[in-house]
Every structure is written in structure tokens, then in C-alpha cells.
Amino acid sequence: MTKEPDTPGRVLVAGIGNLFLGDDGFGPEVVRRLAGSGGMPPQVRLVDYGIRGMHLAYDLLDGYDALVLVDAYPGGGPPGELTVLRIGVADLGTGEFDAHGMNPVAVLANLDQLGGTLPLTYLVGCTPAGVEEGIGLSEAVDNAVPEAIRTVHTLVRQLVSAVPTASVKSAEPRRS
């Protein structure tokens, strides 16, 4: 059973990735910089999940209205290219859940088995240049971080104002 949110428009911004694998550390770096810069509404929670999939799954049971994943995303574009995707249950398929790893698709696809439901979900993804062992982002991905921060701020502003309270949930954000 999921808890009802106590604040309307609660949004979880989740940094996903392994900072020991080069550009896979994109999500944690964006969330780290977002946390350092401030400016997020009080109903927004920023968390660097790294590779802790089970932690993300259990946090989603707390009744968030929206989720913004920030992660490396091999979308086929040039390194550093940002992609914003809306993710729904039909996009997830199935995935084997690993309690000691982070496969966002598997975490979200198996949320219902924990008694939760997928909130309105977006991905802010960045095409990596490489995910080999090593600490630090490539120049192209590091240069994309400021734009990713602006993108997350824009999404959060839209979500906080558009997502109704838990008792009146809607699948689509309202347009102004």
C-alpha cells in the first residue's frame, strides 16, 4: 500500500549511475550540482541513488506524484546530446530486478510487486561518450550538465504546478 503524499505535487528527482564508470556518473553529477545550487521548491526531493535500485524502489512507495530520472542514455546521438522522454508503464516491459544494482527499467517495471504504482515519470538522459572504468565525465557530457540542470528545473516547475494532489491524479500534466 502506498502512502498518500502529504504535500501536493511531490516530485522526486533521482540521479542514476555509477560515478566509477565515466559518463555513467552523469545523473549523480547533475543532482549534486542541483543540490548545491538550490532553488528547488520544498516539495521536490533530490537524491543521488547511484546504483541503489532497491532504495529508489522503496522511496517511490512514499507517494510521489512525479519522478524525474537523470541518467546516461545511449540514445544514438552524439556524446553530450540531451534527451527528455516521458516514461509510462507500457514503455517498461519487464526486467529482472537486482536488489544490489541499478537498472531503472527493472526497478520501475517491478514497482507494482512492492505495492506501488509508477508516478508520472520523465527521463532527462545524456548520450555518453564512454562508460569505461574511470572517475569523471567526458568533456562533451560535462558540458551538457548545465543544460540538463536547466531542463530539470523546467520540468520540475511544470510538474509542481501541474500535478494534482494524490486524491485527484491525472495521467497528463495540465496545460496552461
GROMACS .gro file of N, CA and C in nm:
model
  528
    1MET      N    1   0.085  -0.118   0.000
    1MET     CA    2   0.000   0.000   0.000
    1MET      C    3   0.089   0.124   0.000
    2THR      N    4   0.062   0.216  -0.088
    2THR     CA    5   0.141   0.338  -0.094
    2THR      C    6   0.082   0.441   0.001
    3LYS      N    7   0.168   0.524   0.054
    3LYS     CA    8   0.125   0.632   0.142
    3LYS      C    9   0.074   0.747   0.056
    4GLU      N   10  -0.024   0.817   0.106
    4GLU     CA   11  -0.072   0.937   0.037
    4GLU      C   12   0.030   1.048   0.059
    5PRO      N   13   0.061   1.124  -0.043
    5PRO     CA   14   0.154   1.235  -0.023
    5PRO      C   15   0.093   1.338   0.071
    6ASP      N   16   0.176   1.397   0.158
    6ASP     CA   17   0.126   1.500   0.247
    6ASP      C   18   0.145   1.639   0.188
    7THR      N   19   0.210   1.648   0.074
    7THR     CA   20   0.229   1.775   0.006
    7THR      C   21   0.188   1.758  -0.139
    8PRO      N   22   0.099   1.843  -0.191
    8PRO     CA   23   0.059   1.830  -0.332
    8PRO      C   24   0.179   1.849  -0.424
    9GLY      N   25   0.179   1.776  -0.533
    9GLY     CA   26   0.282   1.793  -0.634
    9GLY      C   27   0.421   1.748  -0.592
   10ARG      N   28   0.432   1.647  -0.506
   10ARG     CA   29   0.563   1.599  -0.463
   10ARG      C   30   0.636   1.536  -0.580
   11VAL      N   31   0.760   1.581  -0.600
   11VAL     CA   32   0.841   1.534  -0.713
   11VAL      C   33   0.973   1.480  -0.658
   12LEU      N   34   1.011   1.364  -0.709
   12LEU     CA   35   1.141   1.304  -0.676
   12LEU      C   36   1.231   1.318  -0.798
   13VAL      N   37   1.346   1.382  -0.780
   13VAL     CA   38   1.447   1.391  -0.886
   13VAL      C   39   1.557   1.295  -0.848
   14ALA      N   40   1.578   1.193  -0.932
   14ALA     CA   41   1.668   1.083  -0.900
   14ALA      C   42   1.788   1.079  -0.994
   15GLY      N   43   1.906   1.098  -0.939
   15GLY     CA   44   2.029   1.081  -1.015
   15GLY      C   45   2.065   0.934  -1.018
   16ILE      N   46   2.082   0.879  -1.137
   16ILE     CA   47   2.110   0.737  -1.155
   16ILE      C   48   2.245   0.722  -1.224
   17GLY      N   49   2.326   0.628  -1.176
   17GLY     CA   50   2.450   0.600  -1.246
   17GLY      C   51   2.566   0.570  -1.153
   18ASN      N   52   2.668   0.514  -1.213
   18ASN     CA   53   2.788   0.473  -1.140
   18ASN      C   54   2.900   0.571  -1.170
   19LEU      N   55   2.938   0.650  -1.072
   19LEU     CA   56   3.041   0.752  -1.094
   19LEU      C   57   3.179   0.693  -1.120
   20PHE      N   58   3.196   0.563  -1.100
   20PHE     CA   59   3.324   0.497  -1.130
   20PHE      C   60   3.332   0.448  -1.274
   21LEU      N   61   3.227   0.477  -1.352
   21LEU     CA   62   3.223   0.435  -1.493
   21LEU      C   63   3.207   0.555  -1.586
   22GLY      N   64   3.294   0.651  -1.571
   22GLY     CA   65   3.298   0.767  -1.661
   22GLY      C   66   3.165   0.838  -1.673
   23ASP      N   67   3.112   0.846  -1.793
   23ASP     CA   68   2.990   0.922  -1.820
   23ASP      C   69   2.865   0.861  -1.758
   24ASP      N   70   2.875   0.739  -1.707
   24ASP     CA   71   2.761   0.682  -1.635
   24ASP      C   72   2.732   0.763  -1.509
   25GLY      N   73   2.827   0.843  -1.465
   25GLY     CA   74   2.809   0.929  -1.349
   25GLY      C   75   2.735   1.058  -1.379
   26PHE      N   76   2.678   1.071  -1.498
   26PHE     CA   77   2.606   1.193  -1.537
   26PHE      C   78   2.492   1.226  -1.439
   27GLY      N   79   2.406   1.130  -1.411
   27GLY     CA   80   2.291   1.154  -1.324
   27GLY      C   81   2.331   1.202  -1.185
   28PRO      N   82   2.422   1.130  -1.118
   28PRO     CA   83   2.466   1.178  -0.987
   28PRO      C   84   2.529   1.317  -0.992
   29GLU      N   85   2.604   1.348  -1.098
   29GLU     CA   86   2.667   1.480  -1.108
   29GLU      C   87   2.563   1.591  -1.124
   30VAL      N   88   2.462   1.568  -1.206
   30VAL     CA   89   2.357   1.668  -1.224
   30VAL      C   90   2.285   1.692  -1.091
   31VAL      N   91   2.250   1.586  -1.021
   31VAL     CA   92   2.178   1.600  -0.894
   31VAL      C   93   2.267   1.668  -0.790
   32ARG      N   94   2.395   1.637  -0.789
   32ARG     CA   95   2.488   1.700  -0.695
   32ARG      C   96   2.491   1.852  -0.718
   33ARG      N   97   2.501   1.891  -0.844
   33ARG     CA   98   2.506   2.034  -0.876
   33ARG      C   99   2.371   2.102  -0.850
   34LEU      N  100   2.262   2.033  -0.877
   34LEU     CA  101   2.130   2.087  -0.846
   34LEU      C  102   2.116   2.113  -0.696
   35ALA      N  103   2.160   2.018  -0.616
   35ALA     CA  104   2.151   2.032  -0.470
   35ALA      C  105   2.237   2.149  -0.423
   36GLY      N  106   2.352   2.168  -0.484
   36GLY     CA  107   2.441   2.277  -0.446
   36GLY      C  108   2.392   2.414  -0.485
   37SER      N  109   2.314   2.419  -0.593
   37SER     CA  110   2.268   2.549  -0.643
   37SER      C  111   2.139   2.596  -0.578
   38GLY      N  112   2.066   2.504  -0.516
   38GLY     CA  113   1.939   2.540  -0.451
   38GLY      C  114   1.833   2.578  -0.553
   39GLY      N  115   1.729   2.644  -0.506
   39GLY     CA  116   1.624   2.692  -0.595
   39GLY      C  117   1.513   2.594  -0.623
   40MET      N  118   1.515   2.476  -0.560
   40MET     CA  119   1.407   2.381  -0.583
   40MET      C  120   1.294   2.408  -0.485
   41PRO      N  121   1.169   2.391  -0.530
   41PRO     CA  122   1.055   2.408  -0.440
   41PRO      C  123   1.063   2.308  -0.325
   42PRO      N  124   1.000   2.336  -0.212
   42PRO     CA  125   1.010   2.248  -0.095
   42PRO      C  126   0.953   2.108  -0.116
   43GLN      N  127   0.861   2.090  -0.211
   43GLN     CA  128   0.803   1.958  -0.233
   43GLN      C  129   0.886   1.872  -0.329
   44VAL      N  130   1.005   1.920  -0.365
   44VAL     CA  131   1.094   1.845  -0.454
   44VAL      C  132   1.208   1.787  -0.371
   45ARG      N  133   1.230   1.659  -0.391
   45ARG     CA  134   1.339   1.590  -0.322
   45ARG      C  135   1.443   1.548  -0.426
   46LEU      N  136   1.569   1.585  -0.402
   46LEU     CA  137   1.680   1.548  -0.489
   46LEU      C  138   1.758   1.436  -0.422
   47VAL      N  139   1.781   1.326  -0.496
   47VAL     CA  140   1.855   1.214  -0.439
   47VAL      C  141   1.949   1.157  -0.543
   48ASP      N  142   2.074   1.137  -0.503
   48ASP     CA  143   2.172   1.065  -0.585
   48ASP      C  144   2.160   0.918  -0.546
   49TYR      N  145   2.092   0.839  -0.629
   49TYR     CA  146   2.075   0.697  -0.599
   49TYR      C  147   2.194   0.614  -0.645
   50GLY      N  148   2.275   0.670  -0.732
   50GLY     CA  149   2.388   0.593  -0.781
   50GLY      C  150   2.340   0.463  -0.842
   51ILE      N  151   2.378   0.352  -0.780
   51ILE     CA  152   2.337   0.219  -0.830
   51ILE      C  153   2.247   0.147  -0.728
   52ARG      N  154   2.183   0.222  -0.641
   52ARG     CA  155   2.098   0.162  -0.536
   52ARG      C  156   1.953   0.154  -0.583
   53GLY      N  157   1.923   0.055  -0.665
   53GLY     CA  158   1.789   0.040  -0.722
   53GLY      C  159   1.682   0.013  -0.619
   54MET      N  160   1.713  -0.068  -0.519
   54MET     CA  161   1.614  -0.101  -0.417
   54MET      C  162   1.577   0.024  -0.336
   55HIS      N  163   1.674   0.110  -0.311
   55HIS     CA  164   1.650   0.234  -0.239
   55HIS      C  165   1.549   0.321  -0.318
   56LEU      N  166   1.571   0.334  -0.448
   56LEU     CA  167   1.478   0.409  -0.532
   56LEU      C  168   1.339   0.347  -0.528
   57ALA      N  169   1.331   0.216  -0.541
   57ALA     CA  170   1.202   0.147  -0.541
   57ALA      C  171   1.125   0.175  -0.412
   58TYR      N  172   1.192   0.163  -0.299
   58TYR     CA  173   1.123   0.187  -0.172
   58TYR      C  174   1.087   0.333  -0.153
   59ASP      N  175   1.171   0.424  -0.197
   59ASP     CA  176   1.137   0.566  -0.186
   59ASP      C  177   1.013   0.599  -0.270
   60LEU      N  178   0.996   0.532  -0.383
   60LEU     CA  179   0.878   0.558  -0.467
   60LEU      C  180   0.748   0.514  -0.400
   61LEU      N  181   0.758   0.429  -0.300
   61LEU     CA  182   0.639   0.386  -0.227
   61LEU      C  183   0.587   0.496  -0.134
   62ASP      N  184   0.663   0.603  -0.118
   62ASP     CA  185   0.622   0.714  -0.031
   62ASP      C  186   0.521   0.808  -0.095
   63GLY      N  187   0.472   0.775  -0.213
   63GLY     CA  188   0.362   0.851  -0.272
   63GLY      C  189   0.403   0.976  -0.347
   64TYR      N  190   0.504   0.967  -0.429
   64TYR     CA  191   0.542   1.081  -0.513
   64TYR      C  192   0.444   1.093  -0.628
   65ASP      N  193   0.415   1.218  -0.666
   65ASP     CA  194   0.326   1.244  -0.779
   65ASP      C  195   0.400   1.237  -0.912
   66ALA      N  196   0.531   1.264  -0.907
   66ALA     CA  197   0.611   1.263  -1.030
   66ALA      C  198   0.754   1.224  -0.996
   67LEU      N  199   0.820   1.167  -1.097
   67LEU     CA  200   0.958   1.123  -1.087
   67LEU      C  201   1.033   1.176  -1.208
   68VAL      N  202   1.150   1.235  -1.182
   68VAL     CA  203   1.239   1.277  -1.290
   68VAL      C  204   1.369   1.200  -1.272
   69LEU      N  205   1.395   1.108  -1.362
   69LEU     CA  206   1.520   1.033  -1.362
   69LEU      C  207   1.623   1.111  -1.442
   70VAL      N  208   1.745   1.118  -1.391
   70VAL     CA  209   1.855   1.182  -1.463
   70VAL      C  210   1.962   1.074  -1.476
   71ASP      N  211   1.996   1.040  -1.602
   71ASP     CA  212   2.081   0.924  -1.624
   71ASP      C  213   2.151   0.935  -1.759
   72ALA      N  214   2.259   0.860  -1.773
   72ALA     CA  215   2.320   0.843  -1.905
   72ALA      C  216   2.220   0.764  -1.989
   73TYR      N  217   2.206   0.803  -2.114
   73TYR     CA  218   2.107   0.740  -2.201
   73TYR      C  219   2.166   0.725  -2.340
   74PRO      N  220   2.200   0.603  -2.377
   74PRO     CA  221   2.260   0.582  -2.509
   74PRO      C  222   2.157   0.595  -2.620
   75GLY      N  223   2.115   0.717  -2.647
   75GLY     CA  224   2.008   0.743  -2.742
   75GLY      C  225   2.050   0.743  -2.887
   76GLY      N  226   2.177   0.722  -2.914
   76GLY     CA  227   2.220   0.716  -3.053
   76GLY      C  228   2.271   0.848  -3.108
   77GLY      N  229   2.256   0.955  -3.033
   77GLY     CA  230   2.306   1.084  -3.078
   77GLY      C  231   2.452   1.101  -3.042
   78PRO      N  232   2.505   1.218  -3.071
   78PRO     CA  233   2.644   1.245  -3.037
   78PRO      C  234   2.662   1.256  -2.885
   79PRO      N  235   2.781   1.228  -2.833
   79PRO     CA  236   2.804   1.242  -2.690
   79PRO      C  237   2.767   1.382  -2.642
   80GLY      N  238   2.696   1.386  -2.530
   80GLY     CA  239   2.653   1.513  -2.473
   80GLY      C  240   2.513   1.555  -2.514
   81GLU      N  241   2.453   1.484  -2.608
   81GLU     CA  242   2.317   1.519  -2.651
   81GLU      C  243   2.216   1.481  -2.544
   82LEU      N  244   2.128   1.576  -2.509
   82LEU     CA  245   2.025   1.551  -2.410
   82LEU      C  246   1.897   1.501  -2.476
   83THR      N  247   1.830   1.412  -2.406
   83THR     CA  248   1.702   1.357  -2.450
   83THR      C  249   1.607   1.363  -2.331
   84VAL      N  250   1.485   1.410  -2.354
   84VAL     CA  251   1.383   1.409  -2.250
   84VAL      C  252   1.272   1.317  -2.298
   85LEU      N  253   1.241   1.216  -2.218
   85LEU     CA  254   1.138   1.119  -2.252
   85LEU      C  255   1.036   1.109  -2.141
   86ARG      N  256   0.911   1.096  -2.178
   86ARG     CA  257   0.808   1.059  -2.080
   86ARG      C  258   0.799   0.908  -2.081
   87ILE      N  259   0.800   0.849  -1.964
   87ILE     CA  260   0.802   0.704  -1.950
   87ILE      C  261   0.672   0.659  -1.885
   88GLY      N  262   0.606   0.565  -1.950
   88GLY     CA  263   0.484   0.507  -1.894
   88GLY      C  264   0.503   0.358  -1.872
   89VAL      N  265   0.408   0.297  -1.807
   89VAL     CA  266   0.415   0.154  -1.777
   89VAL      C  267   0.436   0.072  -1.904
   90ALA      N  268   0.369   0.109  -2.012
   90ALA     CA  269   0.381   0.033  -2.138
   90ALA      C  270   0.522   0.039  -2.195
   91ASP      N  271   0.600   0.141  -2.159
   91ASP     CA  272   0.737   0.154  -2.209
   91ASP      C  273   0.835   0.063  -2.137
   92LEU      N  274   0.796   0.009  -2.023
   92LEU     CA  275   0.889  -0.062  -1.937
   92LEU      C  276   0.907  -0.209  -1.971
   93GLY      N  277   0.802  -0.274  -2.016
   93GLY     CA  278   0.813  -0.417  -2.038
   93GLY      C  279   0.843  -0.485  -1.906
   94THR      N  280   0.932  -0.582  -1.909
   94THR     CA  281   0.972  -0.650  -1.787
   94THR      C  282   1.123  -0.640  -1.775
   95GLY      N  283   1.169  -0.656  -1.658
   95GLY     CA  284   1.312  -0.654  -1.634
   95GLY      C  285   1.340  -0.728  -1.506
   96GLU      N  286   1.452  -0.796  -1.502
   96GLU     CA  287   1.489  -0.869  -1.382
   96GLU      C  288   1.544  -0.770  -1.280
   97PHE      N  289   1.479  -0.767  -1.165
   97PHE     CA  290   1.518  -0.673  -1.060
   97PHE      C  291   1.637  -0.728  -0.982
   98ASP      N  292   1.740  -0.647  -0.969
   98ASP     CA  293   1.859  -0.682  -0.892
   98ASP      C  294   1.866  -0.588  -0.773
   99ALA      N  295   1.847  -0.642  -0.652
   99ALA     CA  296   1.844  -0.558  -0.532
   99ALA      C  297   1.977  -0.490  -0.505
  100HIS      N  298   2.084  -0.535  -0.570
  100HIS     CA  299   2.216  -0.477  -0.546
  100HIS      C  300   2.266  -0.395  -0.665
  101GLY      N  301   2.181  -0.368  -0.760
  101GLY     CA  302   2.222  -0.292  -0.877
  101GLY      C  303   2.118  -0.189  -0.915
  102MET      N  304   2.144  -0.121  -1.028
  102MET     CA  305   2.050  -0.019  -1.072
  102MET      C  306   2.023  -0.035  -1.220
  103ASN      N  307   1.909  -0.093  -1.249
  103ASN     CA  308   1.854  -0.095  -1.383
  103ASN      C  309   1.721  -0.024  -1.370
  104PRO      N  310   1.715   0.106  -1.406
  104PRO     CA  311   1.592   0.182  -1.383
  104PRO      C  312   1.468   0.117  -1.442
  105VAL      N  313   1.480   0.055  -1.559
  105VAL     CA  314   1.365  -0.010  -1.622
  105VAL      C  315   1.315  -0.122  -1.532
  106ALA      N  316   1.405  -0.205  -1.480
  106ALA     CA  317   1.365  -0.315  -1.393
  106ALA      C  318   1.305  -0.263  -1.262
  107VAL      N  319   1.364  -0.159  -1.206
  107VAL     CA  320   1.312  -0.102  -1.081
  107VAL      C  321   1.168  -0.055  -1.102
  108LEU      N  322   1.146   0.023  -1.207
  108LEU     CA  323   1.013   0.078  -1.232
  108LEU      C  324   0.913  -0.029  -1.275
  109ALA      N  325   0.959  -0.127  -1.355
  109ALA     CA  326   0.870  -0.232  -1.403
  109ALA      C  327   0.822  -0.321  -1.289
  110ASN      N  328   0.900  -0.333  -1.184
  110ASN     CA  329   0.866  -0.420  -1.072
  110ASN      C  330   0.808  -0.345  -0.953
  111LEU      N  331   0.784  -0.217  -0.967
  111LEU     CA  332   0.731  -0.136  -0.857
  111LEU      C  333   0.597  -0.189  -0.807
  112ASP      N  334   0.513  -0.236  -0.898
  112ASP     CA  335   0.382  -0.287  -0.858
  112ASP      C  336   0.394  -0.409  -0.767
  113GLN      N  337   0.500  -0.488  -0.782
  113GLN     CA  338   0.518  -0.606  -0.697
  113GLN      C  339   0.548  -0.567  -0.552
  114LEU      N  340   0.592  -0.442  -0.533
  114LEU     CA  341   0.617  -0.391  -0.398
  114LEU      C  342   0.495  -0.318  -0.343
  115GLY      N  343   0.389  -0.308  -0.424
  115GLY     CA  344   0.268  -0.241  -0.380
  115GLY      C  345   0.259  -0.097  -0.424
  116GLY      N  346   0.347  -0.055  -0.514
  116GLY     CA  347   0.346   0.083  -0.560
  116GLY      C  348   0.294   0.096  -0.701
  117THR      N  349   0.283   0.218  -0.746
  117THR     CA  350   0.245   0.247  -0.884
  117THR      C  351   0.343   0.348  -0.940
  118LEU      N  352   0.363   0.340  -1.069
  118LEU     CA  353   0.455   0.432  -1.135
  118LEU      C  354   0.393   0.572  -1.138
  119PRO      N  355   0.464   0.670  -1.080
  119PRO     CA  356   0.413   0.806  -1.091
  119PRO      C  357   0.439   0.860  -1.231
  120LEU      N  358   0.389   0.978  -1.259
  120LEU     CA  359   0.421   1.048  -1.382
  120LEU      C  360   0.574   1.054  -1.388
  121THR      N  361   0.635   0.999  -1.494
  121THR     CA  362   0.780   0.981  -1.495
  121THR      C  363   0.842   1.036  -1.622
  122TYR      N  364   0.953   1.106  -1.603
  122TYR     CA  365   1.033   1.159  -1.714
  122TYR      C  366   1.177   1.117  -1.696
  123LEU      N  367   1.247   1.106  -1.807
  123LEU     CA  368   1.390   1.082  -1.808
  123LEU      C  369   1.457   1.202  -1.873
  124VAL      N  370   1.558   1.256  -1.806
  124VAL     CA  371   1.647   1.354  -1.867
  124VAL      C  372   1.777   1.276  -1.886
  125GLY      N  373   1.801   1.236  -2.010
  125GLY     CA  374   1.915   1.150  -2.040
  125GLY      C  375   2.019   1.220  -2.124
  126CYS      N  376   2.143   1.174  -2.111
  126CYS     CA  377   2.254   1.231  -2.186
  126CYS      C  378   2.331   1.118  -2.254
  127THR      N  379   2.356   1.135  -2.383
  127THR     CA  380   2.432   1.034  -2.457
  127THR      C  381   2.577   1.035  -2.406
  128PRO      N  382   2.624   0.921  -2.356
  128PRO     CA  383   2.761   0.916  -2.304
  128PRO      C  384   2.865   0.903  -2.415
  129ALA      N  385   2.985   0.953  -2.387
  129ALA     CA  386   3.098   0.930  -2.478
  129ALA      C  387   3.161   0.796  -2.445
  130GLY      N  388   3.157   0.758  -2.317
  130GLY     CA  389   3.214   0.631  -2.276
  130GLY      C  390   3.175   0.597  -2.133
  131VAL      N  391   3.162   0.469  -2.105
  131VAL     CA  392   3.127   0.423  -1.971
  131VAL      C  393   3.229   0.320  -1.923
  132GLU      N  394   3.354   0.345  -1.958
  132GLU     CA  395   3.461   0.257  -1.913
  132GLU      C  396   3.499   0.297  -1.770
  133GLU      N  397   3.575   0.209  -1.703
  133GLU     CA  398   3.620   0.240  -1.567
  133GLU      C  399   3.698   0.370  -1.565
  134GLY      N  400   3.666   0.452  -1.470
  134GLY     CA  401   3.733   0.580  -1.453
  134GLY      C  402   3.637   0.680  -1.393
  135ILE      N  403   3.692   0.771  -1.315
  135ILE     CA  404   3.610   0.872  -1.249
  135ILE      C  405   3.616   1.001  -1.329
  136GLY      N  406   3.501   1.061  -1.350
  136GLY     CA  407   3.493   1.189  -1.420
  136GLY      C  408   3.420   1.177  -1.551
  137LEU      N  409   3.350   1.284  -1.584
  137LEU     CA  410   3.274   1.289  -1.708
  137LEU      C  411   3.363   1.333  -1.824
  138SER      N  412   3.330   1.286  -1.942
  138SER     CA  413   3.398   1.334  -2.062
  138SER      C  414   3.365   1.481  -2.081
  139GLU      N  415   3.441   1.549  -2.163
  139GLU     CA  416   3.419   1.692  -2.187
  139GLU      C  417   3.279   1.717  -2.243
  140ALA      N  418   3.236   1.634  -2.339
  140ALA     CA  419   3.105   1.655  -2.401
  140ALA      C  420   2.991   1.639  -2.300
  141VAL      N  421   3.000   1.540  -2.215
  141VAL     CA  422   2.895   1.515  -2.116
  141VAL      C  423   2.900   1.621  -2.006
  142ASP      N  424   3.018   1.658  -1.963
  142ASP     CA  425   3.032   1.763  -1.862
  142ASP      C  426   2.974   1.895  -1.913
  143ASN      N  427   2.996   1.923  -2.040
  143ASN     CA  428   2.941   2.045  -2.100
  143ASN      C  429   2.788   2.043  -2.108
  144ALA      N  430   2.728   1.923  -2.105
  144ALA     CA  431   2.582   1.910  -2.112
  144ALA      C  432   2.516   1.927  -1.975
  145VAL      N  433   2.593   1.921  -1.867
  145VAL     CA  434   2.536   1.929  -1.733
  145VAL      C  435   2.457   2.058  -1.709
  146PRO      N  436   2.510   2.177  -1.743
  146PRO     CA  437   2.430   2.299  -1.720
  146PRO      C  438   2.295   2.298  -1.793
  147GLU      N  439   2.293   2.248  -1.915
  147GLU     CA  440   2.166   2.240  -1.988
  147GLU      C  441   2.073   2.139  -1.921
  148ALA      N  442   2.128   2.029  -1.872
  148ALA     CA  443   2.046   1.929  -1.801
  148ALA      C  444   1.986   1.990  -1.675
  149ILE      N  445   2.063   2.071  -1.604
  149ILE     CA  446   2.013   2.138  -1.484
  149ILE      C  447   1.895   2.230  -1.520
  150ARG      N  448   1.910   2.307  -1.626
  150ARG     CA  449   1.801   2.395  -1.671
  150ARG      C  450   1.678   2.312  -1.710
  151THR      N  451   1.701   2.199  -1.777
  151THR     CA  452   1.591   2.112  -1.819
  151THR      C  453   1.518   2.056  -1.698
  152VAL      N  454   1.592   2.011  -1.597
  152VAL     CA  455   1.528   1.958  -1.477
  152VAL      C  456   1.448   2.068  -1.407
  153HIS      N  457   1.504   2.187  -1.395
  153HIS     CA  458   1.431   2.299  -1.334
  153HIS      C  459   1.300   2.325  -1.408
  154THR      N  460   1.305   2.326  -1.541
  154THR     CA  461   1.185   2.350  -1.621
  154THR      C  462   1.082   2.240  -1.597
  155LEU      N  463   1.125   2.115  -1.601
  155LEU     CA  464   1.033   2.003  -1.577
  155LEU      C  465   0.971   2.013  -1.438
  156VAL      N  466   1.054   2.040  -1.339
  156VAL     CA  467   1.005   2.047  -1.201
  156VAL      C  468   0.901   2.159  -1.187
  157ARG      N  469   0.929   2.275  -1.244
  157ARG     CA  470   0.831   2.385  -1.237
  157ARG      C  471   0.698   2.342  -1.298
  158GLN      N  472   0.703   2.274  -1.413
  158GLN     CA  473   0.580   2.228  -1.478
  158GLN      C  474   0.510   2.123  -1.394
  159LEU      N  475   0.586   2.031  -1.337
  159LEU     CA  476   0.527   1.921  -1.260
  159LEU      C  477   0.467   1.969  -1.129
  160VAL      N  478   0.535   2.056  -1.059
  160VAL     CA  479   0.486   2.103  -0.931
  160VAL      C  480   0.356   2.181  -0.948
  161SER      N  481   0.345   2.258  -1.056
  161SER     CA  482   0.223   2.336  -1.076
  161SER      C  483   0.114   2.255  -1.145
  162ALA      N  484   0.150   2.149  -1.216
  162ALA     CA  485   0.051   2.076  -1.296
  162ALA      C  486   0.000   1.949  -1.231
  163VAL      N  487   0.079   1.887  -1.143
  163VAL     CA  488   0.038   1.759  -1.087
  163VAL      C  489  -0.060   1.784  -0.974
  164PRO      N  490  -0.181   1.730  -0.987
  164PRO     CA  491  -0.280   1.748  -0.880
  164PRO      C  492  -0.243   1.665  -0.758
  165THR      N  493  -0.315   1.685  -0.651
  165THR     CA  494  -0.290   1.607  -0.530
  165THR      C  495  -0.323   1.462  -0.556
  166ALA      N  496  -0.279   1.374  -0.467
  166ALA     CA  497  -0.294   1.229  -0.485
  166ALA      C  498  -0.439   1.187  -0.501
  167SER      N  499  -0.531   1.259  -0.441
  167SER     CA  500  -0.671   1.218  -0.448
  167SER      C  501  -0.734   1.245  -0.584
  168VAL      N  502  -0.669   1.328  -0.667
  168VAL     CA  503  -0.724   1.363  -0.798
  168VAL      C  504  -0.613   1.350  -0.902
  169LYS      N  505  -0.550   1.234  -0.912
  169LYS     CA  506  -0.439   1.217  -1.005
  169LYS      C  507  -0.487   1.214  -1.149
  170SER      N  508  -0.402   1.265  -1.237
  170SER     CA  509  -0.427   1.267  -1.380
  170SER      C  510  -0.305   1.211  -1.450
  171ALA      N  511  -0.324   1.145  -1.563
  171ALA     CA  512  -0.212   1.088  -1.636
  171ALA      C  513  -0.130   1.194  -1.709
  172GLU      N  514  -0.190   1.302  -1.746
  172GLU     CA  515  -0.122   1.407  -1.822
  172GLU      C  516  -0.112   1.535  -1.741
  173PRO      N  517   0.001   1.605  -1.748
  173PRO     CA  518   0.006   1.736  -1.683
  173PRO      C  519  -0.092   1.831  -1.752
  174ARG      N  520  -0.153   1.919  -1.675
  174ARG     CA  521  -0.243   2.018  -1.734
  174ARG      C  522  -0.162   2.121  -1.809
  175ARG      N  523  -0.215   2.172  -1.915
  175ARG     CA  524  -0.150   2.277  -1.994
  175ARG      C  525  -0.208   2.411  -1.952
  176SER      N  526  -0.124   2.514  -1.947
  176SER     CA  527  -0.176   2.646  -1.911
  176SER      C  528  -0.222   2.720  -2.032
   0.00000   0.00000   0.00000
